[in-house]
Amino acid sequence: MLVLYLGALIFLSLTECILCNEVIDASRPYVGFPPFTGNTKDPLYHFSDCAVHESCLHSHPSCQQVLSILDAYDASLPSRGGVCAVDGELITDPHNFLSFGLLTSDPQEELYRFNFLTFNKMNISGWADRDEFVRIATDFLDAGKWVGTSGFNALAYMILQVRKIY
Ligand SMILES: [Zn+2]
């Protein structure tokens, strides 16, 4: 049986809980996580696009952090509309929607304050923190702190988007 729950693809009786390594089946409540980070080096990457038993999650020290990230992730999806960080207006054209998503789950990183920002691309050139974001994100990349999946580097893509003239 195949269950799509919160975005992660879970094959019941085949998918393992990443915390206890026992299979996920209908006998115990479980949670599936969407692919909320594309950075394999993020401290919470092992939760991304995976499944866990509810009880395993609740006894894990990162439980609250993971749940709050999921809330913010969910609220920043293009389908939720969203407000532009530059002018505070609702982004009405989905083609102009740019969402950073989770850049880093480590609050000690400078990049952390840019997490989950959403933009109307037409306003990016007027974003006061644009140059600073590009500098901080580029430093993060140069330090080897972001390693993407399948050759795709989402942070490098975000930098390109922010530097582009629309
Ligand atoms: Zn488990």
PDB file of C-alpha atoms and ligand atoms in Angstrom:
ATOM      1  CA  MET A   1       0.000   0.000   0.000  1.00  0.00           C
ATOM      2  CA  LEU A   2       1.248   3.453  -0.941  1.00  0.00           C
ATOM      3  CA  VAL A   3       0.466   6.473   1.200  1.00  0.00           C
ATOM      4  CA  LEU A   4       1.285  10.074   0.361  1.00  0.00           C
ATOM      5  CA  TYR A   5       1.298  11.945   3.631  1.00  0.00           C
ATOM      6  CA  LEU A   6       2.619  15.499   4.032  1.00  0.00           C
ATOM      7  CA  GLY A   7       4.608  15.024   0.842  1.00  0.00           C
ATOM      8  CA  ALA A   8       6.899  12.090   1.569  1.00  0.00           C
ATOM      9  CA  LEU A   9       6.398   8.925  -0.414  1.00  0.00           C
ATOM     10  CA  ILE A  10       5.863   6.078   2.024  1.00  0.00           C
ATOM     11  CA  PHE A  11       5.640   2.447   1.059  1.00  0.00           C
ATOM     12  CA  LEU A  12       3.909   0.796   3.978  1.00  0.00           C
ATOM     13  CA  SER A  13       5.854  -2.202   5.301  1.00  0.00           C
ATOM     14  CA  LEU A  14       8.870  -1.209   3.157  1.00  0.00           C
ATOM     15  CA  THR A  15       9.774   2.265   4.362  1.00  0.00           C
ATOM     16  CA  GLU A  16      11.824   2.336   7.544  1.00  0.00           C
ATOM     17  CA  CYS A  17      11.542   4.853  10.341  1.00  0.00           C
ATOM     18  CA  ILE A  18      14.795   6.801  10.179  1.00  0.00           C
ATOM     19  CA  LEU A  19      14.965   6.979  13.982  1.00  0.00           C
ATOM     20  CA  CYS A  20      14.390   3.358  15.051  1.00  0.00           C
ATOM     21  CA  ASN A  21      14.935   1.622  11.675  1.00  0.00           C
ATOM     22  CA  GLU A  22      11.795  -0.471  12.082  1.00  0.00           C
ATOM     23  CA  VAL A  23       9.376  -0.603   9.173  1.00  0.00           C
ATOM     24  CA  ILE A  24       6.484   1.839   8.940  1.00  0.00           C
ATOM     25  CA  ASP A  25       3.169   0.025   8.848  1.00  0.00           C
ATOM     26  CA  ALA A  26      -0.417   0.614   9.838  1.00  0.00           C
ATOM     27  CA  SER A  27       0.129  -0.665  13.375  1.00  0.00           C
ATOM     28  CA  ARG A  28       1.729   2.541  14.670  1.00  0.00           C
ATOM     29  CA  PRO A  29       1.033   6.229  13.899  1.00  0.00           C
ATOM     30  CA  TYR A  30       3.680   7.814  11.699  1.00  0.00           C
ATOM     31  CA  VAL A  31       4.559  11.123  10.067  1.00  0.00           C
ATOM     32  CA  GLY A  32       5.981  11.696   6.577  1.00  0.00           C
ATOM     33  CA  PHE A  33       8.108  14.748   5.908  1.00  0.00           C
ATOM     34  CA  PRO A  34       8.221  16.680   2.637  1.00  0.00           C
ATOM     35  CA  PRO A  35      11.618  17.379   1.027  1.00  0.00           C
ATOM     36  CA  PHE A  36      12.082  20.569   3.069  1.00  0.00           C
ATOM     37  CA  THR A  37      15.803  20.950   2.411  1.00  0.00           C
ATOM     38  CA  GLY A  38      17.947  20.249  -0.631  1.00  0.00           C
ATOM     39  CA  ASN A  39      21.154  20.515   1.390  1.00  0.00           C
ATOM     40  CA  THR A  40      22.545  17.114   2.311  1.00  0.00           C
ATOM     41  CA  LYS A  41      24.821  18.807   4.862  1.00  0.00           C
ATOM     42  CA  ASP A  42      21.994  20.448   6.804  1.00  0.00           C
ATOM     43  CA  PRO A  43      21.765  19.136  10.402  1.00  0.00           C
ATOM     44  CA  LEU A  44      18.129  18.165   9.795  1.00  0.00           C
ATOM     45  CA  TYR A  45      18.622  16.714   6.312  1.00  0.00           C
ATOM     46  CA  HIS A  46      18.013  13.154   7.519  1.00  0.00           C
ATOM     47  CA  PHE A  47      14.397  14.133   8.254  1.00  0.00           C
ATOM     48  CA  SER A  48      13.816  15.590   4.790  1.00  0.00           C
ATOM     49  CA  ASP A  49      11.596  13.453   2.542  1.00  0.00           C
ATOM     50  CA  CYS A  50      11.535  10.681   5.148  1.00  0.00           C
ATOM     51  CA  ALA A  51       9.138   9.058   7.566  1.00  0.00           C
ATOM     52  CA  VAL A  52       9.166   8.444  11.301  1.00  0.00           C
ATOM     53  CA  HIS A  53       6.893   6.939  13.910  1.00  0.00           C
ATOM     54  CA  GLU A  54       5.140   9.677  15.869  1.00  0.00           C
ATOM     55  CA  SER A  55       6.442   8.280  19.149  1.00  0.00           C
ATOM     56  CA  CYS A  56      10.034   8.204  17.819  1.00  0.00           C
ATOM     57  CA  LEU A  57       9.730  11.833  16.711  1.00  0.00           C
ATOM     58  CA  HIS A  58       8.303  13.011  20.030  1.00  0.00           C
ATOM     59  CA  SER A  59      11.161  11.500  21.981  1.00  0.00           C
ATOM     60  CA  HIS A  60      13.783  12.994  19.633  1.00  0.00           C
ATOM     61  CA  PRO A  61      15.628  16.145  20.850  1.00  0.00           C
ATOM     62  CA  SER A  62      15.030  17.948  17.509  1.00  0.00           C
ATOM     63  CA  CYS A  63      11.274  17.280  17.556  1.00  0.00           C
ATOM     64  CA  GLN A  64      10.097  20.851  18.226  1.00  0.00           C
ATOM     65  CA  GLN A  65      12.568  22.330  15.749  1.00  0.00           C
ATOM     66  CA  VAL A  66      11.488  19.916  13.024  1.00  0.00           C
ATOM     67  CA  LEU A  67       7.808  20.655  13.633  1.00  0.00           C
ATOM     68  CA  SER A  68       8.282  24.430  13.557  1.00  0.00           C
ATOM     69  CA  ILE A  69      10.319  24.148  10.347  1.00  0.00           C
ATOM     70  CA  LEU A  70       7.500  22.127   8.814  1.00  0.00           C
ATOM     71  CA  ASP A  71       4.981  24.838   9.733  1.00  0.00           C
ATOM     72  CA  ALA A  72       7.158  27.540   8.168  1.00  0.00           C
ATOM     73  CA  TYR A  73       7.830  25.334   5.129  1.00  0.00           C
ATOM     74  CA  ASP A  74       4.131  24.774   4.632  1.00  0.00           C
ATOM     75  CA  ALA A  75       3.319  28.488   4.953  1.00  0.00           C
ATOM     76  CA  SER A  76       6.002  29.436   2.400  1.00  0.00           C
ATOM     77  CA  LEU A  77       4.734  27.189  -0.411  1.00  0.00           C
ATOM     78  CA  PRO A  78       3.716  29.055  -3.593  1.00  0.00           C
ATOM     79  CA  SER A  79       0.220  27.594  -3.300  1.00  0.00           C
ATOM     80  CA  ARG A  80      -0.230  29.557  -0.050  1.00  0.00           C
ATOM     81  CA  GLY A  81       0.088  32.871  -1.846  1.00  0.00           C
ATOM     82  CA  GLY A  82       2.542  34.718   0.329  1.00  0.00           C
ATOM     83  CA  VAL A  83       3.626  38.268   0.936  1.00  0.00           C
ATOM     84  CA  CYS A  84       6.648  39.866  -0.706  1.00  0.00           C
ATOM     85  CA  ALA A  85       9.476  40.600   1.761  1.00  0.00           C
ATOM     86  CA  VAL A  86      10.259  43.811  -0.150  1.00  0.00           C
ATOM     87  CA  ASP A  87       6.931  45.640  -0.420  1.00  0.00           C
ATOM     88  CA  GLY A  88       4.732  43.635   1.957  1.00  0.00           C
ATOM     89  CA  GLU A  89       2.139  43.123  -0.768  1.00  0.00           C
ATOM     90  CA  LEU A  90       0.438  39.829  -1.583  1.00  0.00           C
ATOM     91  CA  ILE A  91       2.107  38.057  -4.526  1.00  0.00           C
ATOM     92  CA  THR A  92      -0.745  37.510  -6.936  1.00  0.00           C
ATOM     93  CA  ASP A  93       1.109  36.165  -9.996  1.00  0.00           C
ATOM     94  CA  PRO A  94       2.495  32.650  -9.288  1.00  0.00           C
ATOM     95  CA  HIS A  95       5.074  33.150 -12.086  1.00  0.00           C
ATOM     96  CA  ASN A  96       6.663  35.941 -10.055  1.00  0.00           C
ATOM     97  CA  PHE A  97       6.798  33.937  -6.838  1.00  0.00           C
ATOM     98  CA  LEU A  98      10.233  33.217  -5.368  1.00  0.00           C
ATOM     99  CA  SER A  99      10.463  31.300  -2.101  1.00  0.00           C
ATOM    100  CA  PHE A 100      13.768  30.659  -0.321  1.00  0.00           C
ATOM    101  CA  GLY A 101      12.411  27.817   1.763  1.00  0.00           C
ATOM    102  CA  LEU A 102      14.705  26.466   4.457  1.00  0.00           C
ATOM    103  CA  LEU A 103      18.254  27.687   3.771  1.00  0.00           C
ATOM    104  CA  THR A 104      19.756  26.406   7.010  1.00  0.00           C
ATOM    105  CA  SER A 105      18.325  24.911  10.187  1.00  0.00           C
ATOM    106  CA  ASP A 106      21.362  26.090  12.179  1.00  0.00           C
ATOM    107  CA  PRO A 107      20.462  29.327  14.054  1.00  0.00           C
ATOM    108  CA  GLN A 108      24.188  30.106  14.429  1.00  0.00           C
ATOM    109  CA  GLU A 109      24.518  30.650  10.677  1.00  0.00           C
ATOM    110  CA  GLU A 110      24.168  34.183   9.238  1.00  0.00           C
ATOM    111  CA  LEU A 111      22.087  32.660   6.473  1.00  0.00           C
ATOM    112  CA  TYR A 112      19.447  31.589   9.017  1.00  0.00           C
ATOM    113  CA  ARG A 113      17.646  34.962   9.046  1.00  0.00           C
ATOM    114  CA  PHE A 114      16.846  34.591   5.336  1.00  0.00           C
ATOM    115  CA  ASN A 115      14.940  31.339   5.856  1.00  0.00           C
ATOM    116  CA  PHE A 116      11.499  31.088   4.282  1.00  0.00           C
ATOM    117  CA  LEU A 117      11.450  34.601   2.800  1.00  0.00           C
ATOM    118  CA  THR A 118       9.087  34.974  -0.129  1.00  0.00           C
ATOM    119  CA  PHE A 119       9.382  37.533  -2.906  1.00  0.00           C
ATOM    120  CA  ASN A 120       7.665  39.014  -5.870  1.00  0.00           C
ATOM    121  CA  LYS A 121      10.568  38.622  -8.340  1.00  0.00           C
ATOM    122  CA  MET A 122       9.731  42.015  -9.812  1.00  0.00           C
ATOM    123  CA  ASN A 123      10.795  43.599  -6.511  1.00  0.00           C
ATOM    124  CA  ILE A 124      14.093  41.743  -6.021  1.00  0.00           C
ATOM    125  CA  SER A 125      16.229  44.514  -7.521  1.00  0.00           C
ATOM    126  CA  GLY A 126      14.869  46.874  -4.857  1.00  0.00           C
ATOM    127  CA  TRP A 127      15.526  44.505  -1.954  1.00  0.00           C
ATOM    128  CA  ALA A 128      17.691  46.353   0.611  1.00  0.00           C
ATOM    129  CA  ASP A 129      19.406  43.127   1.794  1.00  0.00           C
ATOM    130  CA  ARG A 130      20.051  41.823  -1.702  1.00  0.00           C
ATOM    131  CA  ASP A 131      23.840  42.326  -1.772  1.00  0.00           C
ATOM    132  CA  GLU A 132      24.194  41.085   1.780  1.00  0.00           C
ATOM    133  CA  PHE A 133      22.213  37.951   1.028  1.00  0.00           C
ATOM    134  CA  VAL A 134      24.354  37.246  -2.045  1.00  0.00           C
ATOM    135  CA  ARG A 135      27.538  37.717   0.001  1.00  0.00           C
ATOM    136  CA  ILE A 136      26.394  35.526   2.912  1.00  0.00           C
ATOM    137  CA  ALA A 137      24.956  32.812   0.674  1.00  0.00           C
ATOM    138  CA  THR A 138      28.068  32.793  -1.530  1.00  0.00           C
ATOM    139  CA  ASP A 139      30.285  32.476   1.568  1.00  0.00           C
ATOM    140  CA  PHE A 140      28.109  29.569   2.728  1.00  0.00           C
ATOM    141  CA  LEU A 141      28.573  27.856  -0.639  1.00  0.00           C
ATOM    142  CA  ASP A 142      32.300  28.600  -0.788  1.00  0.00           C
ATOM    143  CA  ALA A 143      32.739  27.097   2.693  1.00  0.00           C
ATOM    144  CA  GLY A 144      31.345  23.835   1.319  1.00  0.00           C
ATOM    145  CA  LYS A 145      28.348  23.947   3.659  1.00  0.00           C
ATOM    146  CA  TRP A 146      25.832  23.177   0.943  1.00  0.00           C
ATOM    147  CA  VAL A 147      25.938  19.928  -0.989  1.00  0.00           C
ATOM    148  CA  GLY A 148      22.858  19.415  -3.133  1.00  0.00           C
ATOM    149  CA  THR A 149      21.154  16.226  -4.212  1.00  0.00           C
ATOM    150  CA  SER A 150      21.478  14.760  -7.709  1.00  0.00           C
ATOM    151  CA  GLY A 151      23.868  17.501  -8.770  1.00  0.00           C
ATOM    152  CA  PHE A 152      21.314  20.264  -8.153  1.00  0.00           C
ATOM    153  CA  ASN A 153      22.378  23.067  -5.826  1.00  0.00           C
ATOM    154  CA  ALA A 154      19.265  24.951  -4.716  1.00  0.00           C
ATOM    155  CA  LEU A 155      21.250  27.659  -2.919  1.00  0.00           C
ATOM    156  CA  ALA A 156      23.294  28.454  -6.033  1.00  0.00           C
ATOM    157  CA  TYR A 157      19.977  28.646  -7.887  1.00  0.00           C
ATOM    158  CA  MET A 158      18.569  31.106  -5.306  1.00  0.00           C
ATOM    159  CA  ILE A 159      21.663  33.307  -5.639  1.00  0.00           C
ATOM    160  CA  LEU A 160      21.196  33.359  -9.422  1.00  0.00           C
ATOM    161  CA  GLN A 161      17.541  34.292  -9.006  1.00  0.00           C
ATOM    162  CA  VAL A 162      18.341  37.115  -6.604  1.00  0.00           C
ATOM    163  CA  ARG A 163      21.111  38.529  -8.822  1.00  0.00           C
ATOM    164  CA  LYS A 164      19.002  38.418 -11.960  1.00  0.00           C
ATOM    165  CA  ILE A 165      17.512  41.621 -13.368  1.00  0.00           C
ATOM    166  CA  TYR A 166      13.827  41.146 -14.051  1.00  0.00           C
TER     167      TYR A 166
HETATM  168 ZN    ZN B   1      10.477   4.617  14.746  1.00  0.00          ZN
END
